[in-house]
Short mmCIF file of N, CA and C in Angstrom, two decimals:
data_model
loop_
_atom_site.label_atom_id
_atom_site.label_comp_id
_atom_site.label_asym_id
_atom_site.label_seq_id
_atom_site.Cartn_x
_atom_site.Cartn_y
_atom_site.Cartn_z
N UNK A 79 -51.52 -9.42 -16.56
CA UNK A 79 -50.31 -8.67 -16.77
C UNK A 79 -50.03 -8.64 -18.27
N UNK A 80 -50.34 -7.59 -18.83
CA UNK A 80 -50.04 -7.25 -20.14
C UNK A 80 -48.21 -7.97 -20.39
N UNK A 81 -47.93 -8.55 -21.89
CA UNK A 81 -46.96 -8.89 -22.56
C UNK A 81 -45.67 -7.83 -22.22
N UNK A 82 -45.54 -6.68 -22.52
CA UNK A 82 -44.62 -5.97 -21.88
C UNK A 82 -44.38 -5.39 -20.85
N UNK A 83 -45.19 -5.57 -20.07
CA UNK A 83 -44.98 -5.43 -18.16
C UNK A 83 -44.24 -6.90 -18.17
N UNK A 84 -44.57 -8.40 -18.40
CA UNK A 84 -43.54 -9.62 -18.57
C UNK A 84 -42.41 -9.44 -18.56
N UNK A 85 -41.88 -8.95 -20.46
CA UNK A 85 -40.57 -8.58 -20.31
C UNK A 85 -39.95 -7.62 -20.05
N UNK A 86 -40.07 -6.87 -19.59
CA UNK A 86 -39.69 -5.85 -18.61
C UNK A 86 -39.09 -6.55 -17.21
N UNK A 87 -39.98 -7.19 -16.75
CA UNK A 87 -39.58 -8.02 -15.61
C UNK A 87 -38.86 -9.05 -15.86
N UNK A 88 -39.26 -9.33 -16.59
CA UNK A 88 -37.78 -10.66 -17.00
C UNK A 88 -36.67 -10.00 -17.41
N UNK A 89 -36.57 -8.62 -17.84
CA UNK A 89 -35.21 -8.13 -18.46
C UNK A 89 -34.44 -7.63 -16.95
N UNK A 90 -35.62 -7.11 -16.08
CA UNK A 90 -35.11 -6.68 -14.53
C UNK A 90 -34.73 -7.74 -14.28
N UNK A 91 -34.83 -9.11 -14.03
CA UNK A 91 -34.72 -10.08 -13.04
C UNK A 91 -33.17 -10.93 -13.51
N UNK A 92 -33.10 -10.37 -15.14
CA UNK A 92 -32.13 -11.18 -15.66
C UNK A 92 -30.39 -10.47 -15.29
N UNK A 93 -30.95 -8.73 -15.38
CA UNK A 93 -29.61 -7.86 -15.24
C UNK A 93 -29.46 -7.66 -13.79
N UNK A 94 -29.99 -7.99 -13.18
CA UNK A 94 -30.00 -8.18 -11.56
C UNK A 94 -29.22 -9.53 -10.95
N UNK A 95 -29.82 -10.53 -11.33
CA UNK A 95 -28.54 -11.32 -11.32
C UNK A 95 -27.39 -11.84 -11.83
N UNK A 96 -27.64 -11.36 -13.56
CA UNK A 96 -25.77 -11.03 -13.97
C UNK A 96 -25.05 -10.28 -12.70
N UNK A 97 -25.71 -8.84 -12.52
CA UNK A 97 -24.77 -8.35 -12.13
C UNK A 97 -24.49 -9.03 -10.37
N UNK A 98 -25.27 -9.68 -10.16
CA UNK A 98 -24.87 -9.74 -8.39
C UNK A 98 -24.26 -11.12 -8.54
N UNK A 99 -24.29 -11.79 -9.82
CA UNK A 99 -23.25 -13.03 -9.67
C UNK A 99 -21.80 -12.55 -10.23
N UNK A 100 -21.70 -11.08 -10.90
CA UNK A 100 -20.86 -10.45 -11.18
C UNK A 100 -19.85 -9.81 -10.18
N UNK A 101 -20.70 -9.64 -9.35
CA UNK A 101 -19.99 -9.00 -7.89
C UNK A 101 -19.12 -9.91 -6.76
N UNK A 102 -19.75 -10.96 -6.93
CA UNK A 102 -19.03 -12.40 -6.20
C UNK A 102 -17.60 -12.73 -6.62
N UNK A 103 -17.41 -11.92 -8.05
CA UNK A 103 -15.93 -12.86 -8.37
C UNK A 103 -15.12 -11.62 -8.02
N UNK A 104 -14.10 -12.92 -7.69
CA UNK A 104 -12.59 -12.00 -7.28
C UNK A 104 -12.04 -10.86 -8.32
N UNK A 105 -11.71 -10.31 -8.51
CA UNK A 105 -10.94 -9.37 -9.02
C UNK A 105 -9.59 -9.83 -9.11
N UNK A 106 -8.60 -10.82 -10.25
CA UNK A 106 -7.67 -10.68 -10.31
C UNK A 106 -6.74 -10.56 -11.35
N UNK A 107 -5.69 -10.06 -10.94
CA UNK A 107 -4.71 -9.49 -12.41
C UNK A 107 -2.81 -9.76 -11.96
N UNK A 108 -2.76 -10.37 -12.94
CA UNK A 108 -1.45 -11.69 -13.01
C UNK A 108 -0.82 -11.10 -13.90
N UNK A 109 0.35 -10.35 -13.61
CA UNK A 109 1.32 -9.81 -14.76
C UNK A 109 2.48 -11.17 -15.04
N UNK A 110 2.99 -11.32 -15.84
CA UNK A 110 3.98 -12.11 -15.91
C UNK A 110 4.90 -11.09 -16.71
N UNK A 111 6.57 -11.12 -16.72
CA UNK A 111 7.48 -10.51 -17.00
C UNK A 111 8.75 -11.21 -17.33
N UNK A 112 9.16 -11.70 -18.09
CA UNK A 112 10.32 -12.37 -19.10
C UNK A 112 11.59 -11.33 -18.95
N UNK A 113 12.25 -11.67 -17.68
CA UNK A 113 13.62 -10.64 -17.73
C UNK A 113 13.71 -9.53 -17.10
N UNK A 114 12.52 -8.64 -16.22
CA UNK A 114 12.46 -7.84 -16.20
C UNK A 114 13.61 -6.89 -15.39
N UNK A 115 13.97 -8.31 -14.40
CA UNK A 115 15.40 -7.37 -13.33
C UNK A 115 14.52 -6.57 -12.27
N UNK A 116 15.09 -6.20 -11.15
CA UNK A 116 14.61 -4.98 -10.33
C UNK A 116 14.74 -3.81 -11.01
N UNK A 117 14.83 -3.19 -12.37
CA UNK A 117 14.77 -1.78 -12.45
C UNK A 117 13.27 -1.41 -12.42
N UNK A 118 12.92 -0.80 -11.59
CA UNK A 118 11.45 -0.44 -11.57
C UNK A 118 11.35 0.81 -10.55
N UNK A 119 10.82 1.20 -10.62
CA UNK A 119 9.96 2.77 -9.66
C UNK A 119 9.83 2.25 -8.40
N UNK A 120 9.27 1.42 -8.47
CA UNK A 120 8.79 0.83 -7.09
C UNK A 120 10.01 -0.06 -6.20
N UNK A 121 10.96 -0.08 -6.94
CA UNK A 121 12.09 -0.86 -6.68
C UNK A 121 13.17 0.39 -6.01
N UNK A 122 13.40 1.54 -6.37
CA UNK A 122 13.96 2.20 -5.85
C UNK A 122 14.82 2.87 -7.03
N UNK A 123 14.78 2.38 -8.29
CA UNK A 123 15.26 2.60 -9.42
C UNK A 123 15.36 4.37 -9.66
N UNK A 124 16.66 4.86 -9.60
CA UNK A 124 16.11 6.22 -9.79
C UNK A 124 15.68 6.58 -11.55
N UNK A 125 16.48 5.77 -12.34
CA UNK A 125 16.15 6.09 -13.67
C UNK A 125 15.03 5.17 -14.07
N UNK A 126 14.39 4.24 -13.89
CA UNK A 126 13.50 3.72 -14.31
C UNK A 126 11.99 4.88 -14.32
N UNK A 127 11.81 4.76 -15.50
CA UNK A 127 10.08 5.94 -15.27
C UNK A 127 9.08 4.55 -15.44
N UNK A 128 8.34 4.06 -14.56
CA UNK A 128 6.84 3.13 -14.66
C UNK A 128 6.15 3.56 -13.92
N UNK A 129 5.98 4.70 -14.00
CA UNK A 129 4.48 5.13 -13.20
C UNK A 129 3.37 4.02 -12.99
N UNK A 130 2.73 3.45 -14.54
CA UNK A 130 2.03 2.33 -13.75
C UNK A 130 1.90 1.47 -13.10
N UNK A 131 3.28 0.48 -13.60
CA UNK A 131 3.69 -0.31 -12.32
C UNK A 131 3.71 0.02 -10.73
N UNK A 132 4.72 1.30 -11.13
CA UNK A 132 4.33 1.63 -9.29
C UNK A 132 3.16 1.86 -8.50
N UNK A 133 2.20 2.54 -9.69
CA UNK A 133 1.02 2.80 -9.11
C UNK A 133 0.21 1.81 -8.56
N UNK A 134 0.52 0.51 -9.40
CA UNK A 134 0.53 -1.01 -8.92
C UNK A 134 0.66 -1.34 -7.86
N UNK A 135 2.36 -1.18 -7.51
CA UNK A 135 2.35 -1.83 -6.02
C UNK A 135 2.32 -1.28 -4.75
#
């Protein structure tokens, strides 16, 4: 096996399992908010504009 047929395969074997030990982890996202009150979109707020937030919950 020629030198670059090797790494080739070692570069396959390496991004193959980054990514499938990549796929195992949870997905999570932790807002924290200092004060925020119920004014929010998602709260029922008619003047509050947070599209993203709401899109959130």
């Amino acid at each position: 096996m020629s030198v670059s047929r090797c790494a080739t395969w070692a570069l396959l074997v390496t991004l193959c399992s980054a990514t499938c030990s990549a796929a195992q982890r949870p997905n999570v996202l932790l807002i924290l908010v200092d004060d925020l009150k119920p004014a929010l979109g998602c709260y029922g707020d008619p003047h509050a504009r947070t599209p993203h937030i709401d899109a959130l919950a």
